[in-house]
Amino acid sequence: MSLFKARDWWSTILGEKEEFDQGCLCVADVDNSGSGQDKVIVGSYKGYLRIFNPHPVKPGDEVQPEDLLLEVQLCEPILQVEVGKFVSGTEGLHLAVLHCRKLCVYAVSGTQGNVEHGNQYQIKLMYEHNLQRTACNMTYGPFGGVKGRDLICIQSMDGMLMLFEQESYAFGRFLPGFLLPGPLAYSSRTDSFITVSSCQQVESYKYQVLAFATDADERHDTEQQKLSSGKRLVVDWVLNIGEQALDISVVSFNQGVSSVFVLGERNFFCLKDNGQIRFMKKLYYSPSCFIPYCSVREGTINTLIANHNKMLNVYQDVTLKWATQLPCIPVSVKVANFQDLKGVIVTLSDDGHLQCSYLGTDPSLFQAPKVDSREINYEEMNAEMKELQKIIREATKTQDILPESEKQRDVTVTAEVSPDLDEESQAIDSEIKAVPSVTVKITIQSRVTAQKPSLAVCVQAPLAVTCDQFVFDDLEPDSSETVVLSVFLKENCSPPELEGTCMVAYNIPTELNPEGIPRVSQCSFSLPLKLVCFPVQPSKAANHKLTIDTNKPPISFVTLFPDFVDPSEGDQTNALGFQFLTGSKTTLLASKTSQRYRIQSEQLEDLWLVTKELIHRLEEHFKKQNCKDFACTFSGSIPLQEYFELIDQHFELRLNAEKYQELLSERAVQFRAIERRLLTRFKDKTPAPLQHLDTLLEGTFREVIALADAAEENQANMFQAFAKLKSATHLVIMLISLWQKLSTDQIAILEATFLPLAEDTQELGWEETVDAAVSFLLRTCLSKSSKEQALTLSSQLSMPKDSSRLKKNITLFCDRLAKGGRLSLSTDSATQQAAVMPGGCATIPESDLEERAVFPGSTAVFAGHGQITKKKPKP
């Protein structure tokens, strides 16, 4: 038992299947006994009114019959009960009961009994008001500063405040801009009503303003209110709290200061009389009800806040002083005085659990029972320990990362790509006419029960699939599901990769977790080259050429590319043309006298897919012949200058996107400013000339549309430029790996350095990311001295002003590799092995490159492979 559990002093369950809410609980000396002892008044939605006088012999005793003073069933549901001076001619307390369409005021009195059954209590109806509108809640107080009596204000469901001066109806006013009713409270110090509107604003209305405002016998529109007699209803002050309010309470424990407490859905506010925030507290739970009460410390106020976790928290201003556990979730909480016990916490739940409790730390008298002692068998324990140690040793011997159960997947997914293109293309909304498609068959096999399986198929843009999401019913053991989809080229640019991924997410139920443990299984598949190109006549003219050297005689293209070469042409075919669907052409040539292949094209990025396909098919061909010493090398110069041109094109489009964004923001601000001025002119009672504001608004609107179209077009161009840049980056990575004969781990480092992003955005772009990665390698595994290793990199990535530093670092990166640098995760440069540079590789002179500052702040730009020129500083 927790020490922080609310101590049950008295509790009972009210009725059967009755419902209660926030206004159904009230504590006061309703029978005017004069003893200062409060009674508990409870009303229910079933119309039952009950009055209790708890007085247990000792805390926690069962409820006694004499504790229930009165129980009557009224004709209608009870929305709220309050106790105040509601009857004229007397200052005695009376009970006000609010029904949906009626307000009743009762006098509660007791008659001393002559037998052991005790006193008898009854209620007498003093007066009632039939309401023309459905009521929501009410508040009371000395409206207008009256002495010795309380007036009642009822808020209807349609936003009307109905004020009653005891037995007579005074007036009614509609709240402006009303949508849904909120909590309502009265502040006697400022003589104002405080509520929270549907706009999530705390609003205060003076009683005098309500009294002299336009009569609300029927609801008027705004324009009709302007023309009718009387004043408009004007709000005194407004505070935006940004959330709906659960309750409002106005407290004044001394004559000088009063506070307005507002309980929101996630925050707790304390406001001054003028609407300024005195303090606020963020609540990390969902509150249900609250009540402020007087604090023993001067200048502070204590507050009880109950939440939906069955907890009651005690705050002194914003400081949590105590937390206690309740047996239920209260919808209303009060503080009452009973007999000699003061400060009893009275809580009521929505199902009728009424409890009077107090805070304390009474110790629990529970003692754990003694267990039967038995002798310990040390021989059995030693044998069990040896067996467990043997199991641990066997488990630690294996070097596998995944456990044994993961080696054989519970659910496996496989993808089979059709060797032929679809006879009828399945392409949808493609920018290219007559684009082909290829069918992919995906099979999911389950060895166990798999709950909620879902399949996601992903291919990189500009490729697309006919359907990328599939949801299946639960899979039984040894069952399978098969789906068929098609992949096609959707946008007018060549894809940097011809690969796709399938991922299946599912849940495996266990004894401890019947809902299942989430699991993921995935596989990848490769798409055929003929999906994006088709054979054409070879072309001799080309701007970009690459030569790949091999250590084996050239293979006929009929053998290597049977899907692109007609078998009738014979084995003498040494030239092959590829026409991409985007319009560019690439030619592949095989030397008749040497062991070389040449790939040439008008665009650098178009060389990538053909080069990759050539090397892949050569490796597969010699692998089938059991030739293990086949190798490809590259001895030419890395086409950095052409690569840098693609970087500049992409970076220029990023700069344009930033400019378009700034211009759009400026024009949007201008457009909104013109709109505000026009609205002010239109709302003015005395019409004034527009002074060409309508013409200016139309012109600004056209500029905004034109800028948005230009930004959208620039975004499409930037996407194509990034696809070209990724293709060229793949090509450069392959050429560097063939040039330096890099291992698989080193190629992975290269790919992580130059291809860190799947998508390019303005917030995080390719240039700054690659520049940071290359700079890190230059300062670690490719550093020349410990001085370079001591330099620190910036922890924040931002878009650079130009691409000169990136190009300089990439050139220096290639030069360090040519001088013997090796890629590794180790920063020890002394352990790097020397490398033999191919004779045909044109490198940058070390003296001209590394004598200058090539790290942050450098302004050098590249004019070619072999020289560097200084860029003039900007004025």
JSON list of N, CA, C and O in Angstrom, two decimals, residues 221 233 292 516 560 667-668 733 743-744 750:
[
{"chain": "A", "resi": 221, "resn": "ASP", "atom": "N", "xyz": [-28.82, 39.82, -35.88]},
{"chain": "A", "resi": 221, "resn": "ASP", "atom": "CA", "xyz": [-27.56, 39.79, -36.60]},
{"chain": "A", "resi": 221, "resn": "ASP", "atom": "C", "xyz": [-26.74, 41.02, -36.24]},
{"chain": "A", "resi": 221, "resn": "ASP", "atom": "O", "xyz": [-27.23, 41.98, -35.64]},
{"chain": "A", "resi": 233, "resn": "LEU", "atom": "N", "xyz": [-22.95, 44.94, -27.01]},
{"chain": "A", "resi": 233, "resn": "LEU", "atom": "CA", "xyz": [-22.28, 44.21, -25.94]},
{"chain": "A", "resi": 233, "resn": "LEU", "atom": "C", "xyz": [-20.79, 44.13, -26.27]},
{"chain": "A", "resi": 233, "resn": "LEU", "atom": "O", "xyz": [-20.39, 43.49, -27.24]},
{"chain": "A", "resi": 292, "resn": "PRO", "atom": "N", "xyz": [-9.41, 25.81, -6.27]},
{"chain": "A", "resi": 292, "resn": "PRO", "atom": "CA", "xyz": [-8.43, 26.53, -5.44]},
{"chain": "A", "resi": 292, "resn": "PRO", "atom": "C", "xyz": [-8.94, 26.67, -4.00]},
{"chain": "A", "resi": 292, "resn": "PRO", "atom": "O", "xyz": [-10.16, 26.73, -3.76]},
{"chain": "A", "resi": 516, "resn": "GLY", "atom": "N", "xyz": [1.26, -9.14, -30.64]},
{"chain": "A", "resi": 516, "resn": "GLY", "atom": "CA", "xyz": [2.33, -9.39, -31.57]},
{"chain": "A", "resi": 516, "resn": "GLY", "atom": "C", "xyz": [3.51, -8.46, -31.41]},
{"chain": "A", "resi": 516, "resn": "GLY", "atom": "O", "xyz": [3.37, -7.29, -31.02]},
{"chain": "A", "resi": 560, "resn": "LEU", "atom": "N", "xyz": [27.27, -10.85, -74.66]},
{"chain": "A", "resi": 560, "resn": "LEU", "atom": "CA", "xyz": [27.07, -10.00, -73.48]},
{"chain": "A", "resi": 560, "resn": "LEU", "atom": "C", "xyz": [25.69, -9.35, -73.47]},
{"chain": "A", "resi": 560, "resn": "LEU", "atom": "O", "xyz": [25.05, -9.26, -72.42]},
{"chain": "A", "resi": 667, "resn": "ARG", "atom": "N", "xyz": [6.13, 39.08, -51.83]},
{"chain": "A", "resi": 667, "resn": "ARG", "atom": "CA", "xyz": [4.87, 39.37, -52.52]},
{"chain": "A", "resi": 667, "resn": "ARG", "atom": "C", "xyz": [3.66, 38.94, -51.68]},
{"chain": "A", "resi": 667, "resn": "ARG", "atom": "O", "xyz": [2.61, 39.57, -51.72]},
{"chain": "A", "resi": 668, "resn": "ALA", "atom": "N", "xyz": [3.80, 37.86, -50.93]},
{"chain": "A", "resi": 668, "resn": "ALA", "atom": "CA", "xyz": [2.69, 37.42, -50.08]},
{"chain": "A", "resi": 668, "resn": "ALA", "atom": "C", "xyz": [2.41, 38.43, -48.97]},
{"chain": "A", "resi": 668, "resn": "ALA", "atom": "O", "xyz": [1.26, 38.73, -48.65]},
{"chain": "A", "resi": 733, "resn": "ILE", "atom": "N", "xyz": [32.46, 7.45, -58.63]},
{"chain": "A", "resi": 733, "resn": "ILE", "atom": "CA", "xyz": [32.80, 6.47, -57.60]},
{"chain": "A", "resi": 733, "resn": "ILE", "atom": "C", "xyz": [33.32, 5.18, -58.24]},
{"chain": "A", "resi": 733, "resn": "ILE", "atom": "O", "xyz": [34.33, 4.60, -57.79]},
{"chain": "A", "resi": 743, "resn": "SER", "atom": "N", "xyz": [38.82, -1.81, -52.15]},
{"chain": "A", "resi": 743, "resn": "SER", "atom": "CA", "xyz": [38.08, -2.97, -51.63]},
{"chain": "A", "resi": 743, "resn": "SER", "atom": "C", "xyz": [36.61, -2.61, -51.46]},
{"chain": "A", "resi": 743, "resn": "SER", "atom": "O", "xyz": [36.19, -1.47, -51.63]},
{"chain": "A", "resi": 744, "resn": "THR", "atom": "N", "xyz": [35.83, -3.63, -51.07]},
{"chain": "A", "resi": 744, "resn": "THR", "atom": "CA", "xyz": [34.40, -3.40, -50.88]},
{"chain": "A", "resi": 744, "resn": "THR", "atom": "C", "xyz": [34.12, -2.40, -49.76]},
{"chain": "A", "resi": 744, "resn": "THR", "atom": "O", "xyz": [33.24, -1.53, -49.88]},
{"chain": "A", "resi": 750, "resn": "LEU", "atom": "N", "xyz": [33.30, 5.41, -49.87]},
{"chain": "A", "resi": 750, "resn": "LEU", "atom": "CA", "xyz": [33.12, 6.36, -50.96]},
{"chain": "A", "resi": 750, "resn": "LEU", "atom": "C", "xyz": [31.63, 6.67, -51.20]},
{"chain": "A", "resi": 750, "resn": "LEU", "atom": "O", "xyz": [31.24, 7.84, -51.36]}
]
